[in-house]
Short mmCIF file of C-alpha atoms in Angstrom, two decimals:
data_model
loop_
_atom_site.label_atom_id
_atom_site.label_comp_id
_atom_site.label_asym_id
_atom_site.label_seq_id
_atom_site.Cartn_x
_atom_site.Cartn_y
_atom_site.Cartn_z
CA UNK A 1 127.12 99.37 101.01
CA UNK A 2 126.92 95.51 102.06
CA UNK A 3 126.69 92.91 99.96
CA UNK A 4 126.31 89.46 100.01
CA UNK A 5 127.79 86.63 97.32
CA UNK A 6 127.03 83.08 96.79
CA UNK A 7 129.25 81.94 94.13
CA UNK A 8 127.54 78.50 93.26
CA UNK A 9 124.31 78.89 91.62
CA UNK A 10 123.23 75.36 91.41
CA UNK A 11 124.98 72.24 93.70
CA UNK A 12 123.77 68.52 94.20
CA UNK A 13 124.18 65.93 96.72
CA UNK A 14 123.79 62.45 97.09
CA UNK A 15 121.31 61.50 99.45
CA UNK A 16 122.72 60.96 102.86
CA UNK A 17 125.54 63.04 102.36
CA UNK A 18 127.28 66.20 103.16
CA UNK A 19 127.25 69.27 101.03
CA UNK A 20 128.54 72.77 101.98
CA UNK A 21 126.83 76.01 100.78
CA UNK A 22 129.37 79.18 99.81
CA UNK A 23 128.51 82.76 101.11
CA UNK A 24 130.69 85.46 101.58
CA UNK A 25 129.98 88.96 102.49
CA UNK A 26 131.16 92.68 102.58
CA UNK A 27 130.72 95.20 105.20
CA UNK A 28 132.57 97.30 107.66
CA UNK A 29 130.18 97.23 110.65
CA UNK A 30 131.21 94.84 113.44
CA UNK A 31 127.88 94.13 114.75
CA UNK A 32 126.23 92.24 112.76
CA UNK A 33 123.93 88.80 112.28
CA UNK A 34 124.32 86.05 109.03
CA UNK A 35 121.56 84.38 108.11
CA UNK A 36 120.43 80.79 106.15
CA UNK A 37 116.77 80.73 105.36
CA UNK A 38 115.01 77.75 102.49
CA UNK A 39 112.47 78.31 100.33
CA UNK A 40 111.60 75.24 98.64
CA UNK A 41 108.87 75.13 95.76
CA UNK A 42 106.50 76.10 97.88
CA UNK A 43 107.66 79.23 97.44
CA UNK A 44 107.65 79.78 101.51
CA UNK A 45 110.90 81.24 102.82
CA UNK A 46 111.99 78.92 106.21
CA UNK A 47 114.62 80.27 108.60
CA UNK A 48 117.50 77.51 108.46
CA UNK A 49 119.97 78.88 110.87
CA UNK A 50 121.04 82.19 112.76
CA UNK A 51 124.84 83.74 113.48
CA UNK A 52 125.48 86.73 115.64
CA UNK A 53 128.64 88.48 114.22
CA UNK A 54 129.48 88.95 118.17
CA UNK A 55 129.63 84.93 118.98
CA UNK A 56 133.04 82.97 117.64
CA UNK A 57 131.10 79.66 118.07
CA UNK A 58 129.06 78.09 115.19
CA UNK A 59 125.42 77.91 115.16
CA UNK A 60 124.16 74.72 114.83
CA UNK A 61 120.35 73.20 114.36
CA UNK A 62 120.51 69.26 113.87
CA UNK A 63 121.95 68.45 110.75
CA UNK A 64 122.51 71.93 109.50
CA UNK A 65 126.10 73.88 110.70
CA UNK A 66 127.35 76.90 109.76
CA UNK A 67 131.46 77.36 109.31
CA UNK A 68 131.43 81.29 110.34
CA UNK A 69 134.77 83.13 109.35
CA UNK A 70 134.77 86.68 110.21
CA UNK A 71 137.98 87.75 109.59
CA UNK A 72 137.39 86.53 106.13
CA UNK A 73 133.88 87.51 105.73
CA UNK A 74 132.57 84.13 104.91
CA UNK A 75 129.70 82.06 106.16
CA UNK A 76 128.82 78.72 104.78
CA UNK A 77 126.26 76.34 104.92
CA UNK A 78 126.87 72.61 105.76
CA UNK A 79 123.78 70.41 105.53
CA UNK A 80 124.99 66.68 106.99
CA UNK A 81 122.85 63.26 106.35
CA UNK A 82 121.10 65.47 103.35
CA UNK A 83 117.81 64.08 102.62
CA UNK A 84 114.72 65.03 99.83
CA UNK A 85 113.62 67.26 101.71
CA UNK A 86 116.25 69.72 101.72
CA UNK A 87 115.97 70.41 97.84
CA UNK A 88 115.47 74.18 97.32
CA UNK A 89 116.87 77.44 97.11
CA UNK A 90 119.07 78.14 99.87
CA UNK A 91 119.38 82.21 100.09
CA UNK A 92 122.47 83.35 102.31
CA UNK A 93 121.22 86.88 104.49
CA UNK A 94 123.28 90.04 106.15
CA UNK A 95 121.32 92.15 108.78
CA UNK A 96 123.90 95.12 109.64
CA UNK A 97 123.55 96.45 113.54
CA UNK A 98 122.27 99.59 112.17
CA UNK A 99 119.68 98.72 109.25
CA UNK A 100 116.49 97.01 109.82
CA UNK A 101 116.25 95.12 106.29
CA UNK A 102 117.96 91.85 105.35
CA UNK A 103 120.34 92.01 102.31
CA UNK A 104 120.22 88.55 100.42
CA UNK A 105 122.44 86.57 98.01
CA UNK A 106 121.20 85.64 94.39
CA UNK A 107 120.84 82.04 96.22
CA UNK A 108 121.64 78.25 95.40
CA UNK A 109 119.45 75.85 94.01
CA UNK A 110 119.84 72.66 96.18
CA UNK A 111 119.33 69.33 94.00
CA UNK A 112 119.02 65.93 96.28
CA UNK A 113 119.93 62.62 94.40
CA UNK A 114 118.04 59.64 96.03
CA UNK B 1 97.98 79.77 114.16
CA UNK B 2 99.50 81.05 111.24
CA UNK B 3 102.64 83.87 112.41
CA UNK B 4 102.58 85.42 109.20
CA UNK B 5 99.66 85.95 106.85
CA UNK B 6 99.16 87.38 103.08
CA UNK B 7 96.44 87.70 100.90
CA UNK B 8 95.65 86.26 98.22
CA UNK B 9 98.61 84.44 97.78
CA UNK B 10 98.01 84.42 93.86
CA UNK B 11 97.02 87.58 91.42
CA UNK B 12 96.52 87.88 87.97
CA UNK B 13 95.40 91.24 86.91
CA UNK B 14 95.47 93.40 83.95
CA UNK B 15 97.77 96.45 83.02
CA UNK B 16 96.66 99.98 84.52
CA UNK B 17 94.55 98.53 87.23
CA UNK B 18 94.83 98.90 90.92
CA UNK B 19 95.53 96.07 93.51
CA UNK B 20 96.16 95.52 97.29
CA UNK B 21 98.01 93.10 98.85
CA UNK B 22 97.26 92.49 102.99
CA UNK B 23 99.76 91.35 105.48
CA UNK B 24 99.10 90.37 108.85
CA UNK B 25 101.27 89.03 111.93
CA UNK B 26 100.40 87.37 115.11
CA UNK B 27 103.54 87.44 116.74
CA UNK B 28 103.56 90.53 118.72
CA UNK B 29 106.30 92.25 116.02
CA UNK B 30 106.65 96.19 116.31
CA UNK B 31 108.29 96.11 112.75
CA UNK B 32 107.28 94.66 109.27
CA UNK B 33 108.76 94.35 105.76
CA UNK B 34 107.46 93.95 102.10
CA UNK B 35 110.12 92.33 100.38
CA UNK B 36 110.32 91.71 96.23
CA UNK B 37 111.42 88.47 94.78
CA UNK B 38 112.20 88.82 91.01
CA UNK B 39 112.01 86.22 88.20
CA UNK B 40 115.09 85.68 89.17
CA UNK B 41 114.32 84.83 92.29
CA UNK B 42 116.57 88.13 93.73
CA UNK B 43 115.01 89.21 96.90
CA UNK B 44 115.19 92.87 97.76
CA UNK B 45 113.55 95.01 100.62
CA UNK B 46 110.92 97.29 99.34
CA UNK B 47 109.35 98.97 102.71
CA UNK B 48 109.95 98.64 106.31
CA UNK B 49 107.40 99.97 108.92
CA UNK B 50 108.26 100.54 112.34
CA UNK B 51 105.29 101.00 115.15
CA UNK B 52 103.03 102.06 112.23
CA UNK B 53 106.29 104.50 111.11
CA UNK B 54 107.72 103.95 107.84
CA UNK B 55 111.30 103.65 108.32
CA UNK B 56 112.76 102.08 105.32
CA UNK B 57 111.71 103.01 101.79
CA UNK B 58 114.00 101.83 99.01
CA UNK B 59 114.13 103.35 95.89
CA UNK B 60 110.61 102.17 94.85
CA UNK B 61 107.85 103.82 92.12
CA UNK B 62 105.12 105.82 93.88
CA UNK B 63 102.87 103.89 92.20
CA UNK B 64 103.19 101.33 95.92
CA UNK B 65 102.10 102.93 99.06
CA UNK B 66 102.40 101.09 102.01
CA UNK B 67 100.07 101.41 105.14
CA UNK B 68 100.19 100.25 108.26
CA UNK B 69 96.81 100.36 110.35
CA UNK B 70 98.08 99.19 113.16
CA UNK B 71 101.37 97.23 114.59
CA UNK B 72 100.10 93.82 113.41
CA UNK B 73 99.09 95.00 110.20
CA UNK B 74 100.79 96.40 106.59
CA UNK B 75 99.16 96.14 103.58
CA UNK B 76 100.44 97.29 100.05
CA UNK B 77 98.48 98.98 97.58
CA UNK B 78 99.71 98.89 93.88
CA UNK B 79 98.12 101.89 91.37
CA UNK B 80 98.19 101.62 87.27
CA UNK B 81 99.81 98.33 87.88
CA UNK B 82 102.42 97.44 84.77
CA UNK B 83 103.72 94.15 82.99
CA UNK B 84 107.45 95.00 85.12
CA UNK B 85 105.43 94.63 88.51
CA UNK B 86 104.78 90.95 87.90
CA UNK B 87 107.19 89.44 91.15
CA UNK B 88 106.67 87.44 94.15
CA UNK B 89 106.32 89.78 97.33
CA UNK B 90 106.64 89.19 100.63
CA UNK B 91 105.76 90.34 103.87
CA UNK B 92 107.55 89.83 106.99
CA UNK B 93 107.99 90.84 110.47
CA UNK B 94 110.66 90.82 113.32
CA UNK B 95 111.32 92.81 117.05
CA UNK B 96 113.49 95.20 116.62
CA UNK B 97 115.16 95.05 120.13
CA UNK B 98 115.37 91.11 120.28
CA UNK B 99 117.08 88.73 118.05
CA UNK B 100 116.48 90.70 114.84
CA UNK B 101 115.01 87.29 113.07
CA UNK B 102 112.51 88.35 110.17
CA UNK B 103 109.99 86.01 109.57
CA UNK B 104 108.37 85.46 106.44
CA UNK B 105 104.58 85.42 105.42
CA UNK B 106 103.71 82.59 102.15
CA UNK B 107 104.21 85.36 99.38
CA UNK B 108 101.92 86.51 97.04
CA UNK B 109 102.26 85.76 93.46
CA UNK B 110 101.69 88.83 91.17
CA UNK B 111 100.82 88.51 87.39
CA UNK B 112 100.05 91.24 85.42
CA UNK B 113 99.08 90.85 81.77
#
């Protein structure tokens, strides 16, 4: 069965600055997608970010970059220029080629230091 | 314009009763979800329907039965509701044959006393 892992339950940034999220994953399909989505206390969960297992480039959306390893399984979050804002629970997602349901990390609480 | 709707988005209920939750999606979606977020905020997939088929059903109580009226539509109805039930759920929705990206309705917050 797949799993998902995000070792760091909580992390904190400075405002303004750069702070990568850790996700790593287990499977043994080889078509696959990765996926970032927010939800801050609002409770409302926002897609962040989007990798097809096929493509060897990283997705990007403005300030928010993914660092996709397949051979290792891994798929972190980098979140540049952080700002307010981006305080929330980041949850890390696996959507195998065959299943239709996402399989999510436990998640990890974002703090933003003005 | 809302993509993804739920309602209510709160409940507070008593043990034993019965309650619905409704989902609906404007984006033209042939599958939908209901998802469970724990107090621990772990999400997990409860039901998927596919063109009004169920396709997914994780190892949930009877007690939740899923329907789907129609393609835009899946509601979840909750019998003899008890304290363990108390959990964010959400509903979302995706194509199946493009991009795969589930989106997410605003949740519905369930307490039972």
């Amino acid at each position: 069965a797949q799993t998902v892992t995000q070792s760091q339950p909580e992390m904190s940034v400075q405002e303004a600055e750069t702070v990568t999220l850790s996700c790593t994953y287990d499977t043994s399909e080889s078509d696959y997608y990765l996926f970032w989505y927010k939800q801050p206390p609002s409770r409302q969960m926002i897609l962040v970010i989007r990798q097809e297992a096929y493509k060897q480039q990283n997705a990007t959306e403005n300030r928010f970059s993914v660092n996709f390893q397949k051979a290792a399984k891994s798929f972190s979050l980098k979140i540049s220029d952080s700002q307010l804002g981006d305080a929330a629970m980041y949850f890390c997602a696996y959507l195998g080629g065959s299943q239709g349901n996402l399989i999510f990390g436990k998640g990890t609480k974002l703090s933003v230091k003005p | 314009d809302t993509a993804v709707s739920q309602t209510p988005k709160y409940l507070v209920t008593q043990m034993g009763n019965d309650k619905s939750i409704k989902c609906e999606q404007n984006l033209g979606h042939d599958t939908m979800y209901w998802y469970k977020q724990d107090s621990k905020k772990f999400l997990k997939i409860m039901f998927s329907y596919n063109n009004k088929e169920l396709i997914i059903n994780e190892t949930v109580p009877n007690r939740f039965s899923p329907k789907s009226p129609d393609k835009a539509h899946l509601n979840l109805h909750i019998n003899s509701l008890e304290l363990g039930d108390s959990a964010v759920y959400f509903c979302a929705s995706s194509q199946r044959s493009v991009g795969k990206t589930q989106y997410f309705g605003p949740g519905t917050r369930l307490l039972v006393l």
